[in-house]
Coordinates of C-alpha atoms in Angstrom, one line a residue:
M120 CA 25.2 3.6 -21.8
K121 CA 21.8 2.4 -22.4
A122 CA 18.8 4.2 -20.9
F123 CA 16.9 2.0 -18.4
Q124 CA 15.0 -0.4 -20.2
K125 CA 11.6 -1.6 -18.6
S126 CA 12.2 -5.0 -17.8
S127 CA 9.9 -7.7 -19.0
L128 CA 8.1 -9.4 -16.5
F129 CA 8.4 -13.3 -16.4
M130 CA 5.0 -15.3 -15.4
V131 CA 5.9 -18.6 -14.4
L132 CA 3.0 -20.5 -14.8
A133 CA 2.4 -24.4 -13.9
A134 CA 1.6 -26.5 -16.1
L135 CA 0.8 -29.9 -14.5
L136 CA -0.6 -30.5 -11.4
V137 CA 1.7 -32.7 -9.0
V138 CA 0.9 -34.6 -6.4
A139 CA 4.1 -34.0 -5.0
T140 CA 5.9 -34.0 -1.4
A141 CA 8.0 -31.4 -2.6
C142 CA 10.7 -33.0 -4.3
G143 CA 13.2 -33.0 -1.6
N144 CA 12.7 -29.5 -0.1
G145 CA 11.7 -28.7 3.4
S146 CA 8.6 -27.5 3.5
E147 CA 6.0 -27.9 5.9
G148 CA 3.2 -27.0 3.6
S149 CA 0.6 -24.1 4.8
G150 CA -2.1 -26.8 4.5
E151 CA -4.5 -24.3 3.6
E152 CA -5.7 -23.7 -0.1
M153 CA -5.3 -20.4 -1.6
E154 CA -5.6 -18.1 -4.3
G155 CA -4.7 -15.3 -5.7
S156 CA -1.3 -13.6 -7.3
V157 CA 2.0 -12.8 -5.7
V158 CA 3.9 -10.1 -7.2
V159 CA 7.6 -10.3 -7.2
D160 CA 10.5 -7.5 -9.1
G161 CA 14.1 -6.6 -8.4
S162 CA 17.3 -8.2 -8.5
G163 CA 18.5 -9.9 -12.1
T164 CA 20.5 -12.0 -9.9
V165 CA 18.4 -13.0 -7.3
Y166 CA 15.8 -13.9 -10.2
P167 CA 17.0 -17.5 -11.3
L168 CA 16.9 -18.1 -7.3
M169 CA 13.2 -16.9 -7.1
A170 CA 11.9 -18.0 -10.3
K171 CA 12.8 -21.6 -9.1
L172 CA 11.3 -20.8 -5.7
A173 CA 8.0 -19.7 -7.3
E174 CA 7.8 -22.7 -9.9
N175 CA 8.1 -25.0 -7.0
Y176 CA 5.5 -23.4 -4.8
M177 CA 3.0 -23.2 -8.1
V178 CA 3.8 -26.9 -9.2
N179 CA 4.0 -28.3 -5.4
E180 CA 2.1 -26.0 -2.9
Q181 CA -0.3 -24.2 -4.4
E182 CA -1.7 -24.4 -8.3
N183 CA -4.0 -21.5 -7.7
V184 CA -1.5 -18.8 -7.1
S185 CA 0.3 -16.9 -9.8
V186 CA 3.6 -15.9 -8.5
E187 CA 4.9 -13.5 -10.9
V188 CA 9.2 -12.5 -10.7
G189 CA 10.1 -9.7 -12.4
R190 CA 14.1 -8.8 -12.9
A191 CA 14.0 -5.0 -12.9
G192 CA 17.1 -4.7 -11.3
S193 CA 17.8 -3.9 -7.4
S194 CA 17.1 -0.2 -7.9
A195 CA 14.4 -0.1 -10.3
G196 CA 12.9 -2.9 -8.1
F197 CA 12.8 -0.6 -5.0
K198 CA 11.2 2.0 -6.9
K199 CA 8.8 -0.5 -7.9
F200 CA 8.2 -1.8 -4.4
L201 CA 8.1 1.7 -2.6
A202 CA 5.5 3.1 -4.8
K203 CA 2.7 5.2 -3.2
G204 CA -0.8 3.0 -3.3
G205 CA 0.7 -0.3 -3.1
G206 CA 3.9 -1.3 -5.4
T207 CA 5.1 -5.0 -5.6
D208 CA 4.7 -7.7 -2.6
L209 CA 8.5 -8.6 -2.6
S210 CA 11.5 -7.0 -3.9
N211 CA 14.5 -9.1 -4.6
A212 CA 17.8 -7.2 -4.2
S213 CA 21.7 -7.6 -4.4
R214 CA 22.9 -5.4 -1.6
Q215 CA 21.0 -3.8 1.3
I216 CA 18.6 -1.3 1.0
K217 CA 20.2 2.5 1.2
D218 CA 19.3 5.1 3.5
E219 CA 16.9 7.0 1.2
E220 CA 15.1 4.2 0.1
V221 CA 14.3 3.8 3.9
A222 CA 13.4 7.3 4.3
Q223 CA 10.9 6.8 1.3
A224 CA 9.5 4.0 2.9
E225 CA 8.9 5.7 5.5
K226 CA 7.2 8.6 4.0
A227 CA 5.1 6.3 2.1
G228 CA 4.4 5.0 5.6
I229 CA 5.2 1.1 3.9
N230 CA 6.8 -1.3 6.7
Y231 CA 8.6 -3.9 5.2
K232 CA 10.9 -6.9 6.5
E233 CA 14.3 -7.6 5.1
L234 CA 14.7 -11.5 4.2
K235 CA 18.5 -12.7 3.7
L236 CA 18.1 -15.2 1.4
A237 CA 21.7 -16.8 0.3
L238 CA 25.1 -15.8 -0.6
D239 CA 26.7 -15.0 -4.2
G240 CA 30.1 -14.1 -5.5
I241 CA 31.1 -11.7 -8.0
T242 CA 32.3 -13.8 -10.4
I243 CA 34.7 -12.4 -13.4
V244 CA 34.5 -13.9 -16.8
V245 CA 36.3 -14.2 -20.2
N246 CA 35.6 -15.6 -23.7
K247 CA 36.1 -19.3 -24.0
E248 CA 39.0 -19.1 -26.5
N249 CA 40.6 -16.8 -24.2
D250 CA 44.0 -18.7 -23.5
W251 CA 46.2 -15.9 -21.4
I252 CA 44.1 -15.6 -18.3
D253 CA 43.6 -18.7 -15.9
D254 CA 43.6 -16.3 -12.7
L255 CA 44.2 -12.4 -12.0
T256 CA 45.1 -10.8 -8.7
Q257 CA 42.1 -8.9 -6.7
E258 CA 44.5 -5.6 -7.8
E259 CA 44.6 -7.1 -11.1
V260 CA 40.8 -7.2 -11.4
I261 CA 40.2 -3.3 -9.8
D262 CA 42.9 -1.9 -12.6
I263 CA 41.1 -3.3 -15.3
F264 CA 38.0 -1.7 -14.5
L265 CA 38.8 2.1 -13.0
A266 CA 39.3 4.9 -15.1
S267 CA 42.6 5.6 -13.2
G268 CA 44.0 2.1 -14.4
N269 CA 44.8 2.7 -17.1
K270 CA 44.7 -0.6 -18.5
K271 CA 43.5 0.0 -22.0
K272 CA 45.5 -3.3 -23.8
W273 CA 45.6 -7.2 -22.3
S274 CA 49.7 -6.1 -22.2
D275 CA 49.8 -3.5 -19.9
V276 CA 47.8 -5.7 -17.3
R277 CA 50.9 -8.6 -17.6
S278 CA 53.5 -7.9 -20.0
D279 CA 53.1 -12.0 -21.6
F280 CA 49.0 -11.2 -22.5
P281 CA 48.8 -9.9 -25.7
D282 CA 48.6 -6.7 -27.1
E283 CA 44.9 -6.2 -28.0
P284 CA 42.3 -4.3 -26.4
I285 CA 40.6 -4.8 -22.9
K286 CA 36.6 -5.1 -23.9
A287 CA 35.1 -4.3 -20.5
Y288 CA 30.9 -5.0 -19.8
G289 CA 29.6 -5.5 -16.7
P290 CA 25.5 -5.0 -15.7
N291 CA 23.9 -1.0 -15.2
E292 CA 23.1 1.3 -12.4
N293 CA 19.7 -0.3 -12.1
H294 CA 21.5 -3.4 -10.8
G295 CA 23.0 -4.2 -7.2
T296 CA 25.6 -6.1 -9.1
Y297 CA 27.0 -2.6 -10.3
E298 CA 26.4 -0.9 -7.5
F299 CA 28.4 -4.0 -5.0
F300 CA 31.3 -3.8 -7.4
Y301 CA 31.7 0.1 -7.7
E302 CA 31.2 0.8 -3.9
T303 CA 32.7 -2.2 -2.2
I304 CA 35.3 -3.7 -4.9
L305 CA 36.1 -0.4 -6.7
E306 CA 35.7 1.4 -3.2
E307 CA 33.6 4.3 -5.3
Q308 CA 36.6 5.1 -7.2
P309 CA 35.4 6.4 -11.1
I310 CA 34.9 3.4 -13.4
R311 CA 36.5 3.7 -16.6
D312 CA 34.3 5.4 -19.2
D313 CA 34.8 2.8 -21.9
V314 CA 32.8 -0.1 -20.0
S315 CA 29.8 -1.1 -21.7
L316 CA 26.6 -1.4 -19.2
Q317 CA 23.8 -3.7 -20.1
Q318 CA 20.4 -3.9 -18.5
E319 CA 20.2 -7.6 -19.2
Y320 CA 22.6 -10.8 -18.0
S321 CA 21.9 -12.6 -21.0
T322 CA 23.0 -9.5 -23.3
L323 CA 26.3 -9.4 -21.1
V324 CA 27.1 -13.5 -21.3
D325 CA 26.3 -13.3 -25.7
M326 CA 29.0 -10.3 -25.7
V327 CA 31.8 -12.1 -23.9
S328 CA 30.8 -15.1 -25.8
K329 CA 31.7 -13.3 -29.2
D330 CA 34.4 -11.2 -28.1
K331 CA 37.9 -13.3 -27.2
N332 CA 39.1 -9.8 -26.0
A333 CA 36.2 -9.0 -23.3
I334 CA 36.0 -9.1 -19.4
A335 CA 32.8 -8.8 -17.4
Y336 CA 31.2 -9.6 -13.8
F337 CA 28.4 -10.9 -12.7
G338 CA 26.6 -13.0 -10.2
Y339 CA 28.1 -16.7 -10.0
G340 CA 24.3 -18.0 -10.2
Y341 CA 24.4 -16.5 -13.9
Y342 CA 28.0 -17.5 -14.8
E343 CA 27.1 -21.5 -13.8
S344 CA 23.8 -21.2 -15.7
N345 CA 25.9 -20.2 -19.0
S346 CA 29.4 -21.8 -17.8
D347 CA 29.2 -23.8 -21.2
K348 CA 29.9 -19.8 -23.0
V349 CA 31.9 -18.4 -20.7
K350 CA 35.2 -18.8 -18.5
A351 CA 35.0 -18.1 -15.2
V352 CA 38.7 -16.6 -14.1
K353 CA 40.2 -17.8 -10.5
I354 CA 41.1 -14.8 -8.3
D355 CA 44.2 -14.4 -6.0
F356 CA 43.1 -12.8 -2.7
G357 CA 46.5 -13.1 -1.7
D358 CA 47.1 -16.7 -0.5
G359 CA 47.2 -18.0 -4.5
P360 CA 44.0 -18.1 -7.2
V361 CA 40.4 -19.0 -5.7
E362 CA 37.8 -20.6 -7.8
P363 CA 34.5 -19.3 -7.3
S364 CA 32.0 -21.8 -6.3
V365 CA 29.0 -22.5 -3.8
K366 CA 32.0 -24.5 -1.6
T367 CA 34.7 -21.1 -1.8
I368 CA 31.6 -18.1 -1.8
K369 CA 31.1 -17.1 1.7
E370 CA 31.8 -14.3 4.0
D371 CA 34.6 -15.1 5.5
G372 CA 36.2 -17.6 3.1
P373 CA 38.5 -18.0 0.5
Y374 CA 36.6 -15.8 -1.8
G375 CA 35.0 -13.7 1.1
P376 CA 36.0 -10.4 -0.6
F377 CA 34.0 -11.1 -3.6
T378 CA 31.1 -12.7 -1.6
R379 CA 28.1 -10.9 -0.7
P380 CA 24.6 -11.3 1.0
V381 CA 21.3 -11.5 -1.6
F382 CA 17.7 -10.4 0.1
T383 CA 14.3 -10.2 -0.5
Y384 CA 11.8 -7.7 1.1
L385 CA 8.8 -8.3 2.1
N386 CA 5.9 -5.8 2.4
E387 CA 4.4 -6.8 5.8
D388 CA 1.6 -5.0 5.0
L389 CA 0.7 -6.6 1.9
A390 CA 1.4 -9.9 3.4
K391 CA -1.0 -9.4 5.9
E392 CA -3.5 -8.5 3.6
K393 CA -3.0 -11.1 0.9
P394 CA -2.7 -14.1 2.7
Q395 CA -1.0 -15.9 -0.2
V396 CA 2.0 -13.1 0.1
L397 CA 2.5 -14.4 3.4
D398 CA 2.7 -18.0 2.8
F399 CA 4.6 -17.6 -0.4
A400 CA 7.5 -15.7 1.8
I401 CA 7.1 -18.5 4.7
Y402 CA 7.9 -21.3 1.7
A403 CA 10.7 -19.1 0.1
M404 CA 12.7 -18.9 3.5
E405 CA 11.8 -22.6 4.5
N406 CA 12.9 -23.9 1.1
A407 CA 15.9 -21.3 0.4
G408 CA 18.9 -23.3 1.4
E409 CA 18.2 -26.0 -0.9
T410 CA 17.3 -24.1 -4.1
A411 CA 19.7 -21.6 -3.3
K412 CA 22.6 -24.6 -4.2
E413 CA 20.7 -25.9 -7.1
T414 CA 20.9 -22.1 -8.9
G415 CA 24.6 -21.0 -7.8
F416 CA 24.1 -19.6 -4.8
A417 CA 25.8 -20.4 -1.5
P418 CA 23.2 -21.5 1.5
L419 CA 22.5 -19.9 4.6
S420 CA 22.9 -21.7 8.1
D421 CA 19.9 -23.9 8.9
E422 CA 19.5 -21.5 12.3
E423 CA 19.4 -18.2 9.9
Y424 CA 16.7 -19.6 7.4
K425 CA 14.5 -20.8 10.7
K426 CA 14.7 -17.2 12.5
S427 CA 13.2 -15.7 9.5
V428 CA 10.8 -18.3 8.8
E429 CA 9.8 -18.0 12.8
D430 CA 9.6 -14.2 12.2
L431 CA 7.2 -14.4 9.0
K432 CA 4.9 -16.6 11.2
K433 CA 4.8 -13.9 13.9
L434 CA 2.7 -11.9 11.1
K435 CA -0.1 -14.1 10.6
K436 CA -3.4 -12.8 11.9

């Protein structure tokens, strides 16, 4: 297992000044010219959604504001967000903030606001040349990744599968995706010790795409942007195989057991000090629904986004 590696920080730069009407987004726009920076880090799963929002904001709304979006992982992102003396402005997370992180925020005197961005579905992927799997049951997925599942070869899963070793991969402990998979799907039972856990999702895609016996899991958005390299497995939760998609990923829908909300957390104190931080947060929630669909996430209801925007506008001085 690799040790924590410092994540690369991706700075999205606006290259063009666009006289635009927000290209189909729902932004009302602040109507006020701003400058400065907004620093966002955290979940690699949420990264494609937040990076797209940042790009659109800089191109269409505020060309003099630089929004930097990192992908250290949910847990690593919270460490930066909760740093004494001022951490990041926003922290993306593919899980809710934990009790110990809440206590750390209280100790550091940091006031924050939880903003639910969209819904994601844990997606099981295999090599494109894998011709024996189209679907797995939820129990088969769990047994493949559990230490007690004793599934070393594909033929241990189903007798008509090849007598070849299973190569299992997943994100490491810095990621909320790992925590959701371990805590919710595996119900905190020990994961098999030969799972190759990686920091970067791009590494997971690369490893699965090169190994016919590989199987891995990550967010649906990451699968969708790499669907030319890996194959998604349909999951049978008891009523027949379900393909992960923006339509099936819903908390009470057919892909519900593998569905989870994704968030960003706003430092309220920094938002009050820096107008561009609050302005970007409002823009993000006004446009999260449409951008979610473009980046492989299922949107929330219009009412949920409207409520978040109304709450954020109350922070304005």
